[in-house]
Amino acid sequence: MFEISSKILDYFGISSDFSVIVVVLVFFVYGLFALTFASLFAGITSWYERRIAGRMQSRIGPNRVGYQGFWQWLADGLKCWFKEDIIPKDTDSVLFRIAPYFVFTGVLSTFVVIPFSPTIVGSDMNVGLVYIIAITALVVAGILMAGWASNSKWTLLGGIRSAAQMISYEIPVALSLIVVIIPAGTLSLQKIIQMQGGAPYNWFIFHNPGTFAAFFIYFTSALAEGNRTPFDLPEAESELVAGYNTEYSGMRFLFFLFAEWMNLYVIGAIATAVFLGGWRIPGIAYEVQAASLWLQFVGFIIFLIKALLLVNVIIWLRWTLPRLRIDQLMIMCYKYLIPLSVIMILLSVFFTVIYYSLPFLSLAVRIVLFILSLIVAGYFGYRVYFNIKYFPDKTYLRWMI
Amino acid sequence: MTLEERLNLVKRENEILLNMGPQHPSTHGVIRFIVRADGEIMVEALPVVGYLHRGIEKLAEQTPYTGFIPYTDRVDYLAAMFANHAYVMGVEKLLGIEVPKRAEYLRVIACELNRIASHLIALGSMAMDIGAFTPFLHGIRERELINDITEMLCGARLTYNYMRVGGVSKDIDDRIIKKINDFLDRFLPGFIDEFNRLITNNEILVKRCVNIATVSADEAINFGLVGPNLRASGVKWDLRKNMPYSVYPELKFEVPVGEGFRGEVGDSYDRFVVRVKEMEESARILKQAVSQLPEGEILAKVPKRIKPPKGEVYSAVESARGELGYYIISDGTENPYRVKIRTGSFSAMKAIHIKSQGCFIADLVVLIASMDIVAPEIDR
Amino acid sequence: MSFTNYLANIRNSVVSIFEGMAVTFSWMLRRPHTVQYPDKVDKGHELIKEGFRGILEVDVSLCTGCLACQRTCPIGVILVEVSKGTERYITRFDIDAAKCMYCGLCTEACPTNAIRHTKEFAYSVDDIRKLVLHYIKEPVKPYKPVKDATPDNFNAGRFVSEIVKNREKEYVEYEAPSVKIPDGGQTEKEKN
């Protein structure tokens, strides 16, 4: 945003006395944009997730409000807004009131460094990734606060589970990001995207076997950090009623859900930026894209599509998998994900060093990994085809049976 | 002894006293557990039963023999057909009535359909308690097809009231037989395999269930566990084989027992898998029963007013939740003198109390679900 | 835990999650089984099956006044009154639809199929007293069964139970019609 503000200052010829005001104004507008984007995303995802869940469970899902029930999220929001804001007796009322905002702010703050296109980004910090890992700690604080302040045993258990889980899973998140930082040599998200190419085999996920595995490690641990199934223990509805938000109602309850769904985009966007080439368009150099407004817009769409694909996968996982137990969650973190990501760091170092002396190997490894993932995707398609054929039921694809 | 002590509500050091239920998402009805937990690890979970006690056994003493059949539906609403069957068999024994062959076959068809429906709910809700929502709705979808069949067969979807003293209330026709065959065609290879791929073989479910609340064969017998819970512990005891009734001797089927599929014999995962296998066997029984269905009457000659001679009788069937027994005492009048119902869920509650000691709170949910308890069956 | 065990755990998790996701994705490509109930019902989809045990109705012209239904009902939701005298009249036939549990025992006891189940199942009313169905408006002479009658003979003339029609109307207090018996006697009701 600093670049855009300086451009505006130059364009209008505003003297440096007022430049602070303009910069603040630009940042304010961008903040509103990010907030609107995140809120719209959270709302629409809440509807979309229910529709997807319905299809997977061979039912219809919400379809009453508007076309295909699209405005359901707005109706739900209004309903929660008009509900009575109940603050139970004997709660720590100050903490109880502010806890949802901590969670909300913690997730929304990541939008400062998440880029939309080469120039549209809150702030291209040179420590962007560290900032993301640090700021999400606010979410832990908020959830623990909510669990403690509600003064109920179920919420307390949920809050404690959440604290243990999120603090543990920050380690594999950070370690798996380091795997990419080694070849990239920078912590800035924009620079990481710049270093990747537009074509899939130029992305960092296919850079070497280490980054390939690191993508999955990051994805898994980000799910756990965002309290999504199969790691949704803090709000495990069959065990802890509703976990840390049992006592909440109305708009405060909605803020937790807002944060959860916004977090989907955050997970998808970080994975896209770090592993999947971000807003790069195949065959177009970075300088060309940064100069043209249209190409920036195309980049924005590409970024969004990649992030939304990952969001789809997260939703899809949620409606497929059961939930882990708390000790298994910890075992998975400390016995599997952390050692594996350390190994991946070593692999990444090894390959990065080798690529300096043998540049042709770089392309070979990339293409091999890319073809490998295509084969896996093809096999997956075959399994889906097999499932439809094996259990004939009413289907949209009649020719398959 | 204070009231708190008697109700086991005294808080000890380093313990949380959690009140789980009567309204809780995973207690499967109105059951309450007093959970003493040390953090996530439970010291014990003491079941408190009686919230759904409706005095059905006492009601039997005021109701004529035929009039009590609808009440038996309400004992176990997920497997009402078996309750009908057990009670009606008892009254027939008292009266000494020979039931027509066709009626017996129809009873077996109805019961096995009901067993599949009941197990689908049990497996689905267990998966849901572990956190997977989709298998539950896939199970419900198949159960809905069974409900359609039972609706055509007897006019109701849940409280069937299908069986009568001396036979069944309605005959089957070709449309229903075609529906049953259609259902079996999609169920046996297709649905079961897909269900296994979706949830039974899922590593997270396996890890959640394996070696959780292992009940050894001796323990299972001592607890008085019955049905799939007993068989999961490796005891091959099925009333359909061991104390044959109805036309089960004429049908070929296996009795699946727990073999420690992924862990110890008798853990929660064995109870899950045994139910899946039992559904397969039920489908096989159905296939045979539908093809062997004889012609004939569906109702024996029964006096309009049923007045059994003095005496007492115990009749039991292998219900979806194990041995379901009706002990009926007749004093020669139109109403029974006493009816006692022996259900599987009640004895499972004791097993839950003992086996919950030392496991996680999340495991208690698995344990309750794997025992497949139904609240009205506990309390009657 | 051995190292092979460690690797097997990872393999099993990946393979089983992969298979599970293939199953759920395959369901994304299939039609839903549910129907949007009041708005859209699939063609050829029989919503209520034949023989469904819905709300009870009585064809009083077929009623023999034998009280078999009243006796079989386990919870006593049926009240039939028949006047005594040389000429018998059915003066009351009430069913409490709110208490009825749709077990179907009364319909089996009925020798002429006068009482039977409809396929109606939605009958919410604003006043619970409306759920007590009164089938006798005028005193009715009991039906004399013909010889060789089978229950199938009586299936004609099914009508939708009046509760569904009466849902919008005001509640009117019901009084069973009294019968003046020709020999100057009293109805059973007045005797009591």
Coordinates of N, CA and C in Angstrom, one line a residue, chain A residues 53 56-59 153-154 156-157 161 229-230 232 237-241 318-328 383 386-388 390-394, chain B residues 16-19 24-26 39-40 129-134 137-138 141-142 186 189-191 193-194 197 199 202 204-205 207-208 212 360-363 365:
Chain A
A53 N -21.8 -29.9 1.9 CA -22.1 -31.0 2.9 C -23.4 -31.7 2.5
M56 N -22.7 -34.1 -0.4 CA -21.9 -35.3 -0.1 C -22.8 -36.3 0.7
Q57 N -23.8 -35.8 1.4 CA -24.6 -36.6 2.2 C -25.9 -36.9 1.5
S58 N -26.0 -36.7 0.2 CA -27.1 -37.0 -0.7 C -28.4 -36.4 -0.1
R59 N -28.3 -35.1 0.3 CA -29.4 -34.3 0.6 C -29.2 -33.0 0.0
K153 N -17.5 -25.9 32.8 CA -16.4 -26.9 32.6 C -16.2 -27.3 31.2
W154 N -17.3 -27.4 30.4 CA -17.1 -27.8 29.0 C -16.3 -26.7 28.3
L156 N -14.2 -24.7 29.5 CA -12.8 -24.7 30.0 C -12.0 -25.8 29.4
L157 N -12.6 -27.0 29.3 CA -11.9 -28.1 28.6 C -11.6 -27.7 27.2
R161 N -7.9 -27.4 25.6 CA -7.6 -28.2 24.4 C -7.0 -27.3 23.3
T229 N -11.9 -29.7 11.3 CA -12.0 -31.2 11.3 C -10.8 -31.6 10.4
P230 N -10.1 -32.7 10.6 CA -10.3 -33.6 11.8 C -9.7 -33.2 13.1
D232 N -10.9 -30.6 15.1 CA -11.8 -29.6 15.7 C -12.1 -30.0 17.2
E237 N -18.4 -31.3 19.0 CA -19.8 -31.1 19.5 C -20.3 -32.4 20.1
S238 N -19.7 -33.5 19.8 CA -20.2 -34.7 20.5 C -19.6 -35.0 21.8
E239 N -18.5 -34.3 22.1 CA -17.9 -34.5 23.5 C -18.2 -33.4 24.4
L240 N -17.8 -32.2 23.9 CA -17.8 -31.0 24.8 C -19.0 -30.1 24.5
V241 N -20.1 -30.6 24.0 CA -21.3 -29.9 23.6 C -21.0 -28.9 22.5
R318 N -13.5 -31.9 5.9 CA -14.3 -31.9 7.1 C -15.5 -32.8 7.1
W319 N -16.1 -33.0 5.9 CA -17.3 -33.9 5.8 C -16.9 -35.3 5.5
T320 N -15.6 -35.6 5.5 CA -15.2 -37.0 5.3 C -14.6 -37.6 6.5
L321 N -13.9 -36.9 7.3 CA -13.1 -37.5 8.3 C -13.6 -37.4 9.7
P322 N -13.4 -38.4 10.5 CA -13.7 -38.3 12.0 C -12.7 -37.5 12.7
R323 N -12.9 -37.3 14.0 CA -12.0 -36.4 14.8 C -11.0 -37.2 15.5
L324 N -9.8 -36.7 15.7 CA -8.8 -37.3 16.5 C -9.0 -37.1 18.0
R325 N -8.3 -37.9 18.8 CA -8.4 -37.7 20.2 C -7.2 -36.7 20.6
I326 N -7.3 -36.2 21.8 CA -6.3 -35.1 22.2 C -4.9 -35.7 22.2
D327 N -4.8 -36.9 22.8 CA -3.4 -37.5 22.8 C -2.9 -37.9 21.5
Q328 N -3.8 -38.3 20.6 CA -3.4 -38.7 19.2 C -3.0 -37.4 18.5
R383 N -10.6 -43.7 -9.0 CA -11.3 -44.2 -7.8 C -12.7 -43.6 -7.7
F386 N -14.7 -45.4 -10.2 CA -15.0 -46.8 -9.6 C -16.1 -46.7 -8.6
N387 N -16.1 -45.7 -7.7 CA -17.1 -45.7 -6.7 C -18.5 -45.5 -7.3
I388 N -18.6 -44.6 -8.3 CA -19.9 -44.3 -8.9 C -20.4 -45.6 -9.6
Y390 N -19.5 -48.7 -8.9 CA -19.6 -49.8 -8.0 C -20.9 -49.8 -7.2
F391 N -21.4 -48.6 -6.9 CA -22.6 -48.5 -6.1 C -23.6 -47.6 -6.9
P392 N -24.3 -48.1 -7.9 CA -25.1 -47.3 -8.8 C -26.2 -46.7 -8.0
D393 N -26.4 -45.4 -8.2 CA -27.4 -44.7 -7.5 C -27.8 -43.6 -8.4
K394 N -28.8 -42.8 -8.0 CA -29.1 -41.7 -8.9 C -27.9 -40.8 -9.1
Chain B
I16 N -12.5 -32.8 38.5 CA -13.6 -32.0 38.0 C -14.8 -32.9 38.1
L17 N -15.9 -32.4 38.6 CA -17.1 -33.2 38.6 C -18.0 -32.7 37.5
L18 N -18.1 -33.5 36.5 CA -18.8 -33.1 35.3 C -20.2 -33.7 35.2
N19 N -21.2 -33.0 34.9 CA -22.5 -33.6 34.8 C -22.8 -33.7 33.3
H24 N -27.4 -34.3 26.4 CA -26.0 -34.1 25.9 C -26.0 -34.7 24.5
P25 N -25.3 -34.2 23.6 CA -25.4 -34.7 22.2 C -25.1 -36.1 22.0
S26 N -24.2 -36.7 22.9 CA -23.8 -38.1 22.5 C -24.2 -39.1 23.6
G39 N -8.6 -33.6 34.6 CA -8.3 -33.0 33.3 C -9.1 -33.8 32.2
E40 N -8.4 -34.3 31.2 CA -9.1 -35.0 30.1 C -9.3 -36.5 30.5
D129 N -20.4 -39.7 16.6 CA -19.9 -39.3 17.8 C -18.4 -39.1 17.7
I130 N -17.8 -39.9 16.8 CA -16.3 -39.7 16.6 C -16.0 -38.5 15.8
G131 N -17.0 -37.9 15.1 CA -16.8 -36.7 14.4 C -17.1 -36.7 12.9
A132 N -17.4 -37.9 12.4 CA -17.7 -38.0 10.9 C -19.2 -38.0 10.7
F133 N -19.6 -37.0 10.0 CA -21.1 -36.8 9.9 C -21.6 -37.5 8.7
T134 N -20.8 -37.7 7.7 CA -21.4 -38.2 6.4 C -21.8 -39.7 6.5
L137 N -25.4 -40.0 7.7 CA -26.5 -39.7 6.8 C -26.5 -40.7 5.7
H138 N -25.4 -41.3 5.3 CA -25.5 -42.4 4.3 C -26.2 -43.6 4.9
R141 N -29.9 -42.8 4.9 CA -30.4 -42.9 3.6 C -30.9 -44.3 3.3
E142 N -30.0 -45.3 3.6 CA -30.4 -46.7 3.4 C -31.5 -47.1 4.3
R186 N -28.7 -53.4 -3.9 CA -27.8 -52.3 -3.8 C -27.1 -52.4 -2.4
P189 N -23.4 -55.9 -2.0 CA -22.0 -55.6 -2.3 C -21.8 -54.1 -2.2
G190 N -22.7 -53.3 -2.8 CA -22.5 -51.9 -3.0 C -22.3 -51.1 -1.7
F191 N -23.4 -51.0 -1.0 CA -23.4 -50.1 0.2 C -22.3 -50.5 1.2
D193 N -19.6 -52.2 1.0 CA -18.2 -51.9 0.7 C -17.9 -50.5 0.7
E194 N -18.8 -49.7 0.2 CA -18.6 -48.2 0.2 C -18.5 -47.7 1.6
R197 N -15.2 -48.5 2.9 CA -14.1 -47.6 2.4 C -14.2 -46.2 3.0
I199 N -15.7 -45.3 6.1 CA -15.5 -45.1 7.5 C -14.8 -46.3 8.2
N202 N -11.2 -46.3 7.9 CA -10.6 -45.0 8.0 C -9.6 -45.1 9.2
I204 N -8.3 -42.9 11.1 CA -8.6 -42.1 12.3 C -9.7 -42.8 13.2
L205 N -10.7 -43.4 12.5 CA -11.7 -44.2 13.3 C -11.0 -45.4 13.9
K207 N -8.0 -45.7 14.9 CA -7.1 -45.3 16.0 C -8.0 -44.9 17.2
R208 N -9.1 -44.3 16.9 CA -10.0 -43.9 18.0 C -10.6 -45.1 18.7
I212 N -9.8 -49.5 22.9 CA -10.6 -48.6 23.8 C -11.6 -49.5 24.4
F360 N -10.1 -41.5 28.3 CA -10.4 -40.1 28.1 C -11.8 -39.8 28.0
I361 N -12.2 -38.5 28.1 CA -13.6 -38.1 28.0 C -14.0 -38.4 26.6
A362 N -13.2 -38.2 25.6 CA -13.5 -38.5 24.2 C -13.8 -40.0 24.1
D363 N -13.1 -40.9 24.9 CA -13.3 -42.3 24.7 C -14.7 -42.7 25.3
V365 N -17.4 -41.2 25.0 CA -18.4 -41.1 23.9 C -18.3 -42.3 23.0

